[in-house]
Amino acid sequence: MRCALEWAEKGLYTTMPNPRVGCVIVKDQQFLAAGFTQPAGYAHAEIHALHNAKAQGNDVRGATAYVTLEPCSHYGRTPPCADALVEAGIARVVAAMMDPNPKVAGQGFAKLKAAGITVVYPLLEDAAHELNIGFFHRIRTGKPWVRLKAAASLDGKTALHNNQSQWITGVAARADGHHWRARSSAILTGIGTLLHDDPRLTVRSVPVTRQPLRVIVDSKLQIPVSAQVLQNPSDGGVLIVHANRHPEHEARLAAAGAALLYLPNTDGKVDLPQLMLELGRREINELHVEAGEKLNGSLIRENCVDELLLYFAPSLLGDARGLFDLPALDNLNAQRRLQFHQIEMIGDDLRVLARFKNP
């Protein structure tokens, strides 16, 4: 199963909106073949492994298939994997976990058992869940898993008082940040960051075959057509979310290749919780946020963030811009609690992954 999980990771940047799944086929303690989920519309892990076995001339009849997720039982872009395992003569299926997708949810296991195949699960369920945390979260809540990334000094400052911010963390940490961009379905920022930094919001330090959707929260629709993010709008796509109507500028932005979404709340700003639901409907599994302290604070206040991805440099910046614009508290009982999930050195910097506790 650990080998199957390693194969699943080969699809870390490519399988969305489908989950990352790996499959290893073994017979008489001999490795026959392995596979992983291909981009949407192509072979799932089990089919990929069966094809690889056939290409190598290996007979899989009577073999055991180790899969990191329950084989699907329904027709989507591809036929059911459970049917393919039955037809191939697989005798035993060991799965890391059941698929929470209502279209599957035990039905894949039921098909296998009805065909006389032995089914064993769960095995290394936590690792399999972690690999697809965004997919499972979207299936259960209708919203993407939101990861908010920021780089700061040890005193929690992200830029100097004059807004200078490049670079607080080192090369290794910045490259690691692109890894998290690459595994995401979309990258979100705010108009403040866009006007100040004019970012491309693309993955550059990691070889990828697809770019994430770029989402700009721009309540007043201030984004200029000259913004770098609009120069290659087809490269992953650009979605501008606004709360005020400006028909002429909307037309110019649409002509530049951007998609627009009018989504106001009662205060005339972008409705962030509704935006999360809309991104979920668009099958965004993991949303990667790289924004300024104001939007960061708004997302946290609106309970739109699931985890923080923070890089801390071994430095102090003093009176400068912070990580989150959050209101003052009068009582410690009101503090937002998180759990440390992972702490690791990346080059000379410290990477902290912390998850918000359920309210």
mmCIF file of N, CA, C and O in Angstrom, residues 150-161 164-170 173 310-324 348-352:
data_model
loop_
_atom_site.group_PDB
_atom_site.id
_atom_site.type_symbol
_atom_site.label_atom_id
_atom_site.label_comp_id
_atom_site.label_asym_id
_atom_site.label_seq_id
_atom_site.Cartn_x
_atom_site.Cartn_y
_atom_site.Cartn_z
ATOM 1 N N ALA A 150 1.671 32.343 3.525
ATOM 2 C CA ALA A 150 2.312 33.634 3.750
ATOM 3 C C ALA A 150 3.747 33.401 4.212
ATOM 4 O O ALA A 150 4.059 32.369 4.814
ATOM 5 N N ALA A 151 4.600 34.374 3.923
ATOM 6 C CA ALA A 151 5.991 34.331 4.368
ATOM 7 C C ALA A 151 6.232 35.534 5.267
ATOM 8 O O ALA A 151 5.810 36.654 4.954
ATOM 9 N N ALA A 152 6.903 35.324 6.378
ATOM 10 C CA ALA A 152 7.062 36.397 7.358
ATOM 11 C C ALA A 152 8.374 36.260 8.114
ATOM 12 O O ALA A 152 9.039 35.219 8.074
ATOM 13 N N SER A 153 8.716 37.322 8.818
ATOM 14 C CA SER A 153 9.834 37.283 9.755
ATOM 15 C C SER A 153 9.370 36.583 11.027
ATOM 16 O O SER A 153 8.183 36.279 11.187
ATOM 17 N N LEU A 154 10.290 36.366 11.952
ATOM 18 C CA LEU A 154 9.912 35.686 13.194
ATOM 19 C C LEU A 154 8.934 36.509 14.029
ATOM 20 O O LEU A 154 8.186 35.962 14.839
ATOM 21 N N ASP A 155 8.927 37.825 13.831
ATOM 22 C CA ASP A 155 7.951 38.643 14.550
ATOM 23 C C ASP A 155 6.673 38.843 13.736
ATOM 24 O O ASP A 155 5.885 39.749 14.006
ATOM 25 N N GLY A 156 6.453 37.980 12.747
ATOM 26 C CA GLY A 156 5.186 37.942 12.041
ATOM 27 C C GLY A 156 4.952 39.073 11.069
ATOM 28 O O GLY A 156 3.805 39.424 10.785
ATOM 29 N N LYS A 157 6.007 39.633 10.492
ATOM 30 C CA LYS A 157 5.862 40.743 9.547
ATOM 31 C C LYS A 157 6.120 40.264 8.120
ATOM 32 O O LYS A 157 7.069 39.522 7.856
ATOM 33 N N THR A 158 5.264 40.706 7.220
ATOM 34 C CA THR A 158 5.342 40.248 5.829
ATOM 35 C C THR A 158 5.954 41.284 4.885
ATOM 36 O O THR A 158 6.238 40.968 3.740
ATOM 37 N N ALA A 159 6.117 42.509 5.343
ATOM 38 C CA ALA A 159 6.707 43.571 4.517
ATOM 39 C C ALA A 159 7.104 44.725 5.421
ATOM 40 O O ALA A 159 6.583 44.880 6.536
ATOM 41 N N LEU A 160 8.019 45.544 4.951
ATOM 42 C CA LEU A 160 8.431 46.714 5.714
ATOM 43 C C LEU A 160 7.335 47.772 5.702
ATOM 44 O O LEU A 160 6.351 47.665 4.959
ATOM 45 N N HIS A 161 7.507 48.823 6.477
ATOM 46 C CA HIS A 161 6.510 49.898 6.539
ATOM 47 C C HIS A 161 6.340 50.582 5.182
ATOM 48 O O HIS A 161 5.292 51.151 4.879
ATOM 49 N N GLN A 164 8.170 47.205 1.141
ATOM 50 C CA GLN A 164 9.206 46.343 0.559
ATOM 51 C C GLN A 164 9.100 44.954 1.186
ATOM 52 O O GLN A 164 9.063 44.808 2.409
ATOM 53 N N SER A 165 9.059 43.924 0.313
ATOM 54 C CA SER A 165 8.862 42.565 0.835
ATOM 55 C C SER A 165 9.708 41.510 0.146
ATOM 56 O O SER A 165 9.679 40.350 0.553
ATOM 57 N N GLN A 166 10.431 41.857 -0.893
ATOM 58 C CA GLN A 166 11.214 40.856 -1.623
ATOM 59 C C GLN A 166 12.693 40.980 -1.280
ATOM 60 O O GLN A 166 13.301 42.022 -1.556
ATOM 61 N N TRP A 167 13.303 39.949 -0.660
ATOM 62 C CA TRP A 167 12.649 38.709 -0.246
ATOM 63 C C TRP A 167 12.885 38.511 1.224
ATOM 64 O O TRP A 167 13.996 38.730 1.698
ATOM 65 N N ILE A 168 11.858 38.092 1.952
ATOM 66 C CA ILE A 168 12.010 37.830 3.380
ATOM 67 C C ILE A 168 12.554 36.426 3.596
ATOM 68 O O ILE A 168 13.490 36.218 4.370
ATOM 69 N N THR A 169 11.989 35.452 2.904
ATOM 70 C CA THR A 169 12.457 34.061 3.017
ATOM 71 C C THR A 169 13.427 33.741 1.891
ATOM 72 O O THR A 169 13.565 34.499 0.920
ATOM 73 N N GLY A 170 14.091 32.584 2.013
ATOM 74 C CA GLY A 170 15.127 32.209 1.069
ATOM 75 C C GLY A 170 14.615 31.495 -0.167
ATOM 76 O O GLY A 170 13.412 31.240 -0.333
ATOM 77 N N ALA A 173 12.597 28.148 0.333
ATOM 78 C CA ALA A 173 11.217 28.342 0.786
ATOM 79 C C ALA A 173 10.336 28.840 -0.353
ATOM 80 O O ALA A 173 9.179 28.421 -0.492
ATOM 81 N N LEU A 310 2.692 28.679 6.567
ATOM 82 C CA LEU A 310 3.493 29.844 6.927
ATOM 83 C C LEU A 310 4.975 29.522 6.870
ATOM 84 O O LEU A 310 5.424 28.486 7.376
ATOM 85 N N TYR A 311 5.733 30.425 6.253
ATOM 86 C CA TYR A 311 7.186 30.320 6.203
ATOM 87 C C TYR A 311 7.759 31.446 7.066
ATOM 88 O O TYR A 311 7.442 32.623 6.855
ATOM 89 N N PHE A 312 8.582 31.086 8.040
ATOM 90 C CA PHE A 312 9.175 32.086 8.924
ATOM 91 C C PHE A 312 10.685 32.154 8.682
ATOM 92 O O PHE A 312 11.388 31.144 8.774
ATOM 93 N N ALA A 313 11.151 33.361 8.389
ATOM 94 C CA ALA A 313 12.580 33.583 8.208
ATOM 95 C C ALA A 313 13.214 33.925 9.548
ATOM 96 O O ALA A 313 12.559 34.518 10.418
ATOM 97 N N PRO A 314 14.474 33.578 9.755
ATOM 98 C CA PRO A 314 15.152 33.902 11.016
ATOM 99 C C PRO A 314 15.580 35.370 11.039
ATOM 100 O O PRO A 314 16.761 35.707 10.994
ATOM 101 N N SER A 315 14.586 36.257 11.088
ATOM 102 C CA SER A 315 14.857 37.691 11.077
ATOM 103 C C SER A 315 13.754 38.423 11.826
ATOM 104 O O SER A 315 12.698 37.862 12.108
ATOM 105 N N LEU A 316 13.995 39.701 12.127
ATOM 106 C CA LEU A 316 13.021 40.571 12.771
ATOM 107 C C LEU A 316 12.878 41.839 11.940
ATOM 108 O O LEU A 316 13.877 42.442 11.555
ATOM 109 N N LEU A 317 11.647 42.252 11.679
ATOM 110 C CA LEU A 317 11.420 43.433 10.841
ATOM 111 C C LEU A 317 10.859 44.618 11.616
ATOM 112 O O LEU A 317 10.734 45.712 11.071
ATOM 113 N N GLY A 318 10.469 44.419 12.856
ATOM 114 C CA GLY A 318 9.988 45.536 13.653
ATOM 115 C C GLY A 318 8.600 46.012 13.242
ATOM 116 O O GLY A 318 7.748 45.221 12.836
ATOM 117 N N ASP A 319 8.367 47.292 13.330
ATOM 118 C CA ASP A 319 7.058 47.876 13.035
ATOM 119 C C ASP A 319 6.827 47.825 11.529
ATOM 120 O O ASP A 319 7.346 48.648 10.771
ATOM 121 N N ALA A 320 6.049 46.841 11.099
ATOM 122 C CA ALA A 320 5.860 46.627 9.670
ATOM 123 C C ALA A 320 4.519 45.937 9.439
ATOM 124 O O ALA A 320 3.722 45.775 10.355
ATOM 125 N N ARG A 321 4.274 45.534 8.201
ATOM 126 C CA ARG A 321 2.990 44.940 7.848
ATOM 127 C C ARG A 321 2.885 43.524 8.400
ATOM 128 O O ARG A 321 3.842 42.752 8.327
ATOM 129 N N GLY A 322 1.702 43.178 8.910
ATOM 130 C CA GLY A 322 1.519 41.873 9.535
ATOM 131 C C GLY A 322 0.909 40.835 8.615
ATOM 132 O O GLY A 322 0.669 41.074 7.430
ATOM 133 N N LEU A 323 0.627 39.671 9.198
ATOM 134 C CA LEU A 323 0.086 38.546 8.436
ATOM 135 C C LEU A 323 -1.411 38.667 8.187
ATOM 136 O O LEU A 323 -1.893 38.394 7.092
ATOM 137 N N PHE A 324 -2.142 39.075 9.234
ATOM 138 C CA PHE A 324 -3.600 39.064 9.153
ATOM 139 C C PHE A 324 -4.174 40.328 9.790
ATOM 140 O O PHE A 324 -3.761 40.715 10.886
ATOM 141 N N ASP A 348 16.943 27.654 5.172
ATOM 142 C CA ASP A 348 17.187 28.334 6.446
ATOM 143 C C ASP A 348 15.896 28.780 7.121
ATOM 144 O O ASP A 348 15.936 29.388 8.193
ATOM 145 N N ASP A 349 14.763 28.508 6.502
ATOM 146 C CA ASP A 349 13.485 28.998 7.003
ATOM 147 C C ASP A 349 12.656 27.871 7.625
ATOM 148 O O ASP A 349 12.885 26.691 7.359
ATOM 149 N N LEU A 350 11.686 28.259 8.419
ATOM 150 C CA LEU A 350 10.815 27.313 9.099
ATOM 151 C C LEU A 350 9.452 27.297 8.411
ATOM 152 O O LEU A 350 8.828 28.343 8.235
ATOM 153 N N ARG A 351 8.996 26.108 8.025
ATOM 154 C CA ARG A 351 7.669 25.978 7.431
ATOM 155 C C ARG A 351 6.712 25.382 8.457
ATOM 156 O O ARG A 351 6.986 24.331 9.026
ATOM 157 N N VAL A 352 5.595 26.064 8.675
ATOM 158 C CA VAL A 352 4.594 25.626 9.638
ATOM 159 C C VAL A 352 3.271 25.426 8.919
ATOM 160 O O VAL A 352 2.785 26.334 8.236
#
